[in-house]
Amino acid sequence: GNSVTQMEGPVTLSEEAFLTINCTYTATGYPSLFWYVQYPGEGLQLLLKATKADDKGSNKGFEATYRKETTSFHLEKGSVQVSDSAVYFCALSDPNTGNQFYFGTGTSLTVIP
Amino acid sequence: ETGVTQSPTHLIKTRGQQVTLRCSSQSGHNTVSWYQQALGQGPQFIFQYYREEENGRGNFPPRFSGLQFPNYSSELNVNALELDDSALYLCASSSLAVQETQYFGPGTRLLVL
């Protein structure tokens, strides 16, 4: 079946630190991979995506590369800001199941000045 | 281009009652999915509608039901509410052209007492 496992939180970093949030997946087919961000009290916002192996998704300084050989899609940012504090969800979309989304449990990030 | 909207934003019900949550999809999107997000967890897929027909269902009992209307708005109905139904309910829409990417509404927070 399909599943997503992501790094447990919470993660606390100082401003301008390097961020990595690990995400690995299990899929029966050829999924698309996503990172969503959820700010307190809000719904999910699409941060970036990659639809095939070796694609790199990027947005707002965040990036992630679709690694089929390691079934991973780790999120990275070179220099975090206080405004990046949020919960980050890794997800996959499986075309074999009508593009149903499977989410990880989320990783809470707090950036301190 | 309008985003995905949901109503109401918050709702309090008592055990055994019924509830209807509403979603208005992003313009041009013909697929809507509903998710349940318990506190501290990732969203769990409830079901998906495409052209007014159910097009996939997650591991939720039949007391969770839905409708999609010709204007691509939709409803999630939950009968015989249980305490564990307390959660954030998210709807997400996608277009035929980019089916693997879903855009989420802000959610309805349901509290069952």
PDB file of C-alpha atoms in Angstrom:
ATOM      1  CA  GLY A   1       0.000   0.000   0.000  1.00  0.00           C
ATOM      2  CA  ASN A   2       0.835   3.673   0.034  1.00  0.00           C
ATOM      3  CA  SER A   3       2.270   5.469   3.042  1.00  0.00           C
ATOM      4  CA  VAL A   4       4.446   8.406   4.015  1.00  0.00           C
ATOM      5  CA  THR A   5       6.837   8.546   6.945  1.00  0.00           C
ATOM      6  CA  GLN A   6       8.309  11.836   7.994  1.00  0.00           C
ATOM      7  CA  MET A   7      10.684  13.009  10.638  1.00  0.00           C
ATOM      8  CA  GLU A   8       9.157  13.425  14.064  1.00  0.00           C
ATOM      9  CA  GLY A   9       9.165  16.851  15.605  1.00  0.00           C
ATOM     10  CA  PRO A  10       9.081  19.278  17.024  1.00  0.00           C
ATOM     11  CA  VAL A  11      12.080  20.941  15.424  1.00  0.00           C
ATOM     12  CA  THR A  12      13.450  24.185  16.866  1.00  0.00           C
ATOM     13  CA  LEU A  13      16.051  26.184  14.944  1.00  0.00           C
ATOM     14  CA  SER A  14      17.666  29.572  15.236  1.00  0.00           C
ATOM     15  CA  GLU A  15      17.059  32.092  12.472  1.00  0.00           C
ATOM     16  CA  GLU A  16      19.353  31.550   9.454  1.00  0.00           C
ATOM     17  CA  ALA A  17      20.017  27.913  10.359  1.00  0.00           C
ATOM     18  CA  PHE A  18      19.869  25.125   7.761  1.00  0.00           C
ATOM     19  CA  LEU A  19      16.684  23.040   7.716  1.00  0.00           C
ATOM     20  CA  THR A  20      16.178  19.425   6.723  1.00  0.00           C
ATOM     21  CA  ILE A  21      12.949  17.526   7.286  1.00  0.00           C
ATOM     22  CA  ASN A  22      13.185  13.902   6.213  1.00  0.00           C
ATOM     23  CA  CYS A  23      10.408  12.165   4.304  1.00  0.00           C
ATOM     24  CA  THR A  24      10.299   8.647   2.899  1.00  0.00           C
ATOM     25  CA  TYR A  25       7.461   6.938   1.119  1.00  0.00           C
ATOM     26  CA  THR A  26       6.060   3.596   0.075  1.00  0.00           C
ATOM     27  CA  ALA A  27       3.994   3.445  -3.086  1.00  0.00           C
ATOM     28  CA  THR A  28       2.601   0.797  -5.382  1.00  0.00           C
ATOM     29  CA  GLY A  29       2.884   2.906  -8.532  1.00  0.00           C
ATOM     30  CA  TYR A  30       4.561   6.107  -9.655  1.00  0.00           C
ATOM     31  CA  PRO A  31       3.335   8.787  -7.289  1.00  0.00           C
ATOM     32  CA  SER A  32       3.689  12.530  -7.312  1.00  0.00           C
ATOM     33  CA  LEU A  33       5.246  13.946  -4.147  1.00  0.00           C
ATOM     34  CA  PHE A  34       4.374  17.105  -2.277  1.00  0.00           C
ATOM     35  CA  TRP A  35       5.236  19.272   0.671  1.00  0.00           C
ATOM     36  CA  TYR A  36       2.392  21.218   2.249  1.00  0.00           C
ATOM     37  CA  VAL A  37       2.666  23.812   5.004  1.00  0.00           C
ATOM     38  CA  GLN A  38       0.047  24.584   7.638  1.00  0.00           C
ATOM     39  CA  TYR A  39       0.188  27.779   9.642  1.00  0.00           C
ATOM     40  CA  PRO A  40      -1.645  27.920  12.988  1.00  0.00           C
ATOM     41  CA  GLY A  41      -5.408  27.897  12.563  1.00  0.00           C
ATOM     42  CA  GLU A  42      -5.252  27.566   8.803  1.00  0.00           C
ATOM     43  CA  GLY A  43      -5.662  24.927   6.111  1.00  0.00           C
ATOM     44  CA  LEU A  44      -2.876  23.387   4.061  1.00  0.00           C
ATOM     45  CA  GLN A  45      -0.942  25.384   1.498  1.00  0.00           C
ATOM     46  CA  LEU A  46       0.986  23.729  -1.308  1.00  0.00           C
ATOM     47  CA  LEU A  47       4.690  24.512  -0.825  1.00  0.00           C
ATOM     48  CA  LEU A  48       6.256  22.493  -3.641  1.00  0.00           C
ATOM     49  CA  LYS A  49       5.826  19.359  -5.680  1.00  0.00           C
ATOM     50  CA  ALA A  50       7.648  16.893  -7.928  1.00  0.00           C
ATOM     51  CA  THR A  51       5.868  14.582 -10.308  1.00  0.00           C
ATOM     52  CA  LYS A  52       8.611  12.176 -11.411  1.00  0.00           C
ATOM     53  CA  ALA A  53      11.933  10.758 -10.330  1.00  0.00           C
ATOM     54  CA  ASP A  54      14.862  13.210 -10.123  1.00  0.00           C
ATOM     55  CA  ASP A  55      12.562  16.228 -10.360  1.00  0.00           C
ATOM     56  CA  LYS A  56      13.361  19.013  -7.931  1.00  0.00           C
ATOM     57  CA  GLY A  57      10.519  21.083  -6.534  1.00  0.00           C
ATOM     58  CA  SER A  58      11.331  24.513  -5.168  1.00  0.00           C
ATOM     59  CA  ASN A  59       9.500  27.526  -3.736  1.00  0.00           C
ATOM     60  CA  LYS A  60      10.299  30.370  -1.315  1.00  0.00           C
ATOM     61  CA  GLY A  61      13.816  29.040  -0.749  1.00  0.00           C
ATOM     62  CA  PHE A  62      12.612  25.526   0.064  1.00  0.00           C
ATOM     63  CA  GLU A  63      13.516  22.613  -2.165  1.00  0.00           C
ATOM     64  CA  ALA A  64      13.092  18.844  -2.326  1.00  0.00           C
ATOM     65  CA  THR A  65      14.276  16.233  -4.822  1.00  0.00           C
ATOM     66  CA  TYR A  66      12.281  13.139  -5.773  1.00  0.00           C
ATOM     67  CA  ARG A  67      14.679  10.229  -5.152  1.00  0.00           C
ATOM     68  CA  LYS A  68      13.194   6.983  -6.449  1.00  0.00           C
ATOM     69  CA  GLU A  69      16.215   4.887  -5.482  1.00  0.00           C
ATOM     70  CA  THR A  70      15.907   5.871  -1.814  1.00  0.00           C
ATOM     71  CA  THR A  71      12.119   6.524  -1.923  1.00  0.00           C
ATOM     72  CA  SER A  72      12.728   9.889  -0.326  1.00  0.00           C
ATOM     73  CA  PHE A  73      11.636  13.515  -0.720  1.00  0.00           C
ATOM     74  CA  HIS A  74      13.495  15.451   1.969  1.00  0.00           C
ATOM     75  CA  LEU A  75      12.674  19.128   2.459  1.00  0.00           C
ATOM     76  CA  GLU A  76      15.575  21.578   2.769  1.00  0.00           C
ATOM     77  CA  LYS A  77      16.089  25.303   3.204  1.00  0.00           C
ATOM     78  CA  GLY A  78      19.433  26.999   3.494  1.00  0.00           C
ATOM     79  CA  SER A  79      18.459  29.788   5.879  1.00  0.00           C
ATOM     80  CA  VAL A  80      15.190  29.681   7.824  1.00  0.00           C
ATOM     81  CA  GLN A  81      13.268  32.722   9.002  1.00  0.00           C
ATOM     82  CA  VAL A  82      10.904  33.215  11.937  1.00  0.00           C
ATOM     83  CA  SER A  83       8.037  33.368   9.432  1.00  0.00           C
ATOM     84  CA  ASP A  84       8.789  29.754   8.400  1.00  0.00           C
ATOM     85  CA  SER A  85       7.456  28.530  11.748  1.00  0.00           C
ATOM     86  CA  ALA A  86       4.624  26.138  10.862  1.00  0.00           C
ATOM     87  CA  VAL A  87       3.767  22.454  10.501  1.00  0.00           C
ATOM     88  CA  TYR A  88       5.118  20.771   7.364  1.00  0.00           C
ATOM     89  CA  PHE A  89       3.435  17.758   5.781  1.00  0.00           C
ATOM     90  CA  CYS A  90       4.943  15.415   3.228  1.00  0.00           C
ATOM     91  CA  ALA A  91       2.386  13.741   0.966  1.00  0.00           C
ATOM     92  CA  LEU A  92       2.074  11.511  -2.048  1.00  0.00           C
ATOM     93  CA  SER A  93      -0.592  11.328  -4.705  1.00  0.00           C
ATOM     94  CA  ASP A  94      -1.220   7.968  -6.327  1.00  0.00           C
ATOM     95  CA  PRO A  95      -2.764   7.976  -9.822  1.00  0.00           C
ATOM     96  CA  ASN A  96      -3.759   4.329  -9.277  1.00  0.00           C
ATOM     97  CA  THR A  97      -6.250   5.417  -6.610  1.00  0.00           C
ATOM     98  CA  GLY A  98      -7.729   8.465  -8.300  1.00  0.00           C
ATOM     99  CA  ASN A  99      -4.943  10.712  -7.055  1.00  0.00           C
ATOM    100  CA  GLN A 100      -5.917  10.145  -3.439  1.00  0.00           C
ATOM    101  CA  PHE A 101      -3.443  11.856  -1.121  1.00  0.00           C
ATOM    102  CA  TYR A 102      -1.537  10.078   1.631  1.00  0.00           C
ATOM    103  CA  PHE A 103      -0.030  12.363   4.264  1.00  0.00           C
ATOM    104  CA  GLY A 104       2.682  12.014   6.837  1.00  0.00           C
ATOM    105  CA  THR A 105       1.947  12.989  10.417  1.00  0.00           C
ATOM    106  CA  GLY A 106       3.529  16.414  10.073  1.00  0.00           C
ATOM    107  CA  THR A 107       6.658  18.044  11.499  1.00  0.00           C
ATOM    108  CA  SER A 108       6.322  21.164  13.608  1.00  0.00           C
ATOM    109  CA  LEU A 109       9.035  23.762  13.012  1.00  0.00           C
ATOM    110  CA  THR A 110       9.701  26.687  15.317  1.00  0.00           C
ATOM    111  CA  VAL A 111      12.302  29.264  14.316  1.00  0.00           C
ATOM    112  CA  ILE A 112      13.573  31.511  17.083  1.00  0.00           C
ATOM    113  CA  PRO A 113      15.201  34.925  16.496  1.00  0.00           C
TER     114      PRO A 113
ATOM    115  CA  GLU B   1      -9.258  32.841  -9.813  1.00  0.00           C
ATOM    116  CA  THR B   2     -11.143  32.137  -6.584  1.00  0.00           C
ATOM    117  CA  GLY B   3      -9.749  29.745  -4.001  1.00  0.00           C
ATOM    118  CA  VAL B   4     -11.401  26.902  -2.125  1.00  0.00           C
ATOM    119  CA  THR B   5     -13.815  28.086   0.541  1.00  0.00           C
ATOM    120  CA  GLN B   6     -15.497  26.165   3.349  1.00  0.00           C
ATOM    121  CA  SER B   7     -18.324  26.871   5.748  1.00  0.00           C
ATOM    122  CA  PRO B   8     -18.812  27.113   8.605  1.00  0.00           C
ATOM    123  CA  THR B   9     -15.372  27.808  10.076  1.00  0.00           C
ATOM    124  CA  HIS B  10     -16.276  26.336  13.469  1.00  0.00           C
ATOM    125  CA  LEU B  11     -19.088  24.128  14.682  1.00  0.00           C
ATOM    126  CA  ILE B  12     -20.089  22.563  17.988  1.00  0.00           C
ATOM    127  CA  LYS B  13     -22.413  19.560  18.065  1.00  0.00           C
ATOM    128  CA  THR B  14     -23.419  16.941  20.593  1.00  0.00           C
ATOM    129  CA  ARG B  15     -23.008  13.209  20.298  1.00  0.00           C
ATOM    130  CA  GLY B  16     -25.676  11.572  18.130  1.00  0.00           C
ATOM    131  CA  GLN B  17     -26.442  14.693  16.114  1.00  0.00           C
ATOM    132  CA  GLN B  18     -25.955  15.125  12.371  1.00  0.00           C
ATOM    133  CA  VAL B  19     -23.791  17.750  10.662  1.00  0.00           C
ATOM    134  CA  THR B  20     -23.383  19.123   7.127  1.00  0.00           C
ATOM    135  CA  LEU B  21     -20.183  20.839   6.061  1.00  0.00           C
ATOM    136  CA  ARG B  22     -19.908  22.780   2.826  1.00  0.00           C
ATOM    137  CA  CYS B  23     -17.163  23.429   0.320  1.00  0.00           C
ATOM    138  CA  SER B  24     -16.920  25.589  -2.765  1.00  0.00           C
ATOM    139  CA  SER B  25     -14.241  24.407  -5.158  1.00  0.00           C
ATOM    140  CA  GLN B  26     -11.720  26.534  -6.957  1.00  0.00           C
ATOM    141  CA  SER B  27     -13.027  27.792 -10.291  1.00  0.00           C
ATOM    142  CA  GLY B  28     -12.614  25.211 -13.076  1.00  0.00           C
ATOM    143  CA  HIS B  29     -11.997  22.294 -10.710  1.00  0.00           C
ATOM    144  CA  ASN B  30     -14.217  19.232 -11.210  1.00  0.00           C
ATOM    145  CA  THR B  31     -12.839  16.955  -8.494  1.00  0.00           C
ATOM    146  CA  VAL B  32     -13.277  17.452  -4.767  1.00  0.00           C
ATOM    147  CA  SER B  33     -11.837  15.409  -1.924  1.00  0.00           C
ATOM    148  CA  TRP B  34     -12.618  15.517   1.780  1.00  0.00           C
ATOM    149  CA  TYR B  35     -10.143  14.854   4.579  1.00  0.00           C
ATOM    150  CA  GLN B  36     -10.337  14.531   8.354  1.00  0.00           C
ATOM    151  CA  GLN B  37      -7.428  15.938  10.338  1.00  0.00           C
ATOM    152  CA  ALA B  38      -7.360  14.996  13.999  1.00  0.00           C
ATOM    153  CA  LEU B  39      -5.346  17.172  16.353  1.00  0.00           C
ATOM    154  CA  GLY B  40      -1.613  16.635  15.852  1.00  0.00           C
ATOM    155  CA  GLN B  41      -2.106  14.274  12.904  1.00  0.00           C
ATOM    156  CA  GLY B  42      -1.921  14.428   9.139  1.00  0.00           C
ATOM    157  CA  PRO B  43      -5.111  14.584   7.077  1.00  0.00           C
ATOM    158  CA  GLN B  44      -6.870  11.259   6.434  1.00  0.00           C
ATOM    159  CA  PHE B  45      -8.728  10.737   3.145  1.00  0.00           C
ATOM    160  CA  ILE B  46     -12.508  10.340   3.551  1.00  0.00           C
ATOM    161  CA  PHE B  47     -13.702  10.280  -0.073  1.00  0.00           C
ATOM    162  CA  GLN B  48     -13.455  11.951  -3.457  1.00  0.00           C
ATOM    163  CA  TYR B  49     -16.138  13.115  -5.901  1.00  0.00           C
ATOM    164  CA  TYR B  50     -15.737  13.548  -9.634  1.00  0.00           C
ATOM    165  CA  ARG B  51     -18.602  14.785 -11.794  1.00  0.00           C
ATOM    166  CA  GLU B  52     -21.063  14.260  -8.943  1.00  0.00           C
ATOM    167  CA  GLU B  53     -20.140  10.599  -8.403  1.00  0.00           C
ATOM    168  CA  GLU B  54     -18.107   9.136  -5.561  1.00  0.00           C
ATOM    169  CA  ASN B  55     -14.717   8.239  -7.004  1.00  0.00           C
ATOM    170  CA  GLY B  56     -12.882   6.605  -4.130  1.00  0.00           C
ATOM    171  CA  ARG B  57     -13.326   6.218  -0.410  1.00  0.00           C
ATOM    172  CA  GLY B  58     -11.000   5.867   2.545  1.00  0.00           C
ATOM    173  CA  ASN B  59     -11.483   3.835   5.694  1.00  0.00           C
ATOM    174  CA  PHE B  60     -14.521   5.703   7.026  1.00  0.00           C
ATOM    175  CA  PRO B  61     -17.922   4.252   7.942  1.00  0.00           C
ATOM    176  CA  PRO B  62     -21.076   4.841   5.851  1.00  0.00           C
ATOM    177  CA  ARG B  63     -22.326   7.484   8.270  1.00  0.00           C
ATOM    178  CA  PHE B  64     -19.849   9.742   6.448  1.00  0.00           C
ATOM    179  CA  SER B  65     -21.485  10.659   3.145  1.00  0.00           C
ATOM    180  CA  GLY B  66     -21.123  13.345   0.541  1.00  0.00           C
ATOM    181  CA  LEU B  67     -22.602  15.154  -2.392  1.00  0.00           C
ATOM    182  CA  GLN B  68     -21.141  17.115  -5.271  1.00  0.00           C
ATOM    183  CA  PHE B  69     -23.310  19.564  -7.190  1.00  0.00           C
ATOM    184  CA  PRO B  70     -23.191  20.627 -10.860  1.00  0.00           C
ATOM    185  CA  ASN B  71     -21.516  23.888  -9.907  1.00  0.00           C
ATOM    186  CA  TYR B  72     -18.741  21.796  -8.211  1.00  0.00           C
ATOM    187  CA  SER B  73     -19.704  22.808  -4.707  1.00  0.00           C
ATOM    188  CA  SER B  74     -19.955  19.887  -2.332  1.00  0.00           C
ATOM    189  CA  GLU B  75     -21.128  18.735   1.072  1.00  0.00           C
ATOM    190  CA  LEU B  76     -19.856  16.351   3.694  1.00  0.00           C
ATOM    191  CA  ASN B  77     -22.560  14.857   5.914  1.00  0.00           C
ATOM    192  CA  VAL B  78     -21.847  12.991   9.114  1.00  0.00           C
ATOM    193  CA  ASN B  79     -24.647  11.180  10.920  1.00  0.00           C
ATOM    194  CA  ALA B  80     -24.755   9.901  14.501  1.00  0.00           C
ATOM    195  CA  LEU B  81     -21.792  12.004  15.574  1.00  0.00           C
ATOM    196  CA  GLU B  82     -19.273  10.461  17.926  1.00  0.00           C
ATOM    197  CA  LEU B  83     -16.758  12.190  20.178  1.00  0.00           C
ATOM    198  CA  ASP B  84     -13.902  10.945  17.954  1.00  0.00           C
ATOM    199  CA  ASP B  85     -15.382  12.847  15.007  1.00  0.00           C
ATOM    200  CA  SER B  86     -14.005  16.026  16.563  1.00  0.00           C
ATOM    201  CA  ALA B  87     -11.424  17.226  14.034  1.00  0.00           C
ATOM    202  CA  LEU B  88     -10.593  19.717  11.311  1.00  0.00           C
ATOM    203  CA  TYR B  89     -12.380  18.772   8.085  1.00  0.00           C
ATOM    204  CA  LEU B  90     -10.639  19.860   4.913  1.00  0.00           C
ATOM    205  CA  CYS B  91     -11.859  19.849   1.371  1.00  0.00           C
ATOM    206  CA  ALA B  92      -9.535  20.011  -1.583  1.00  0.00           C
ATOM    207  CA  SER B  93     -10.215  20.537  -5.262  1.00  0.00           C
ATOM    208  CA  SER B  94      -8.293  19.703  -8.383  1.00  0.00           C
ATOM    209  CA  SER B  95      -8.666  20.198 -12.111  1.00  0.00           C
ATOM    210  CA  LEU B  96      -8.743  17.688 -14.923  1.00  0.00           C
ATOM    211  CA  ALA B  97      -5.589  19.228 -16.365  1.00  0.00           C
ATOM    212  CA  VAL B  98      -3.526  18.889 -13.163  1.00  0.00           C
ATOM    213  CA  GLN B  99      -5.212  16.070 -11.294  1.00  0.00           C
ATOM    214  CA  GLU B 100      -2.248  15.216  -9.117  1.00  0.00           C
ATOM    215  CA  THR B 101      -2.302  18.599  -7.353  1.00  0.00           C
ATOM    216  CA  GLN B 102      -5.016  19.458  -4.868  1.00  0.00           C
ATOM    217  CA  TYR B 103      -5.753  22.882  -3.422  1.00  0.00           C
ATOM    218  CA  PHE B 104      -7.078  22.938   0.113  1.00  0.00           C
ATOM    219  CA  GLY B 105      -9.655  25.104   1.794  1.00  0.00           C
ATOM    220  CA  PRO B 106      -9.125  26.540   5.292  1.00  0.00           C
ATOM    221  CA  GLY B 107     -11.177  23.794   6.918  1.00  0.00           C
ATOM    222  CA  THR B 108     -14.111  23.486   9.290  1.00  0.00           C
ATOM    223  CA  ARG B 109     -13.269  22.726  12.897  1.00  0.00           C
ATOM    224  CA  LEU B 110     -15.905  20.416  14.389  1.00  0.00           C
ATOM    225  CA  LEU B 111     -16.175  19.795  18.112  1.00  0.00           C
ATOM    226  CA  VAL B 112     -18.453  17.002  19.298  1.00  0.00           C
ATOM    227  CA  LEU B 113     -19.438  17.151  22.969  1.00  0.00           C
TER     228      LEU B 113
END
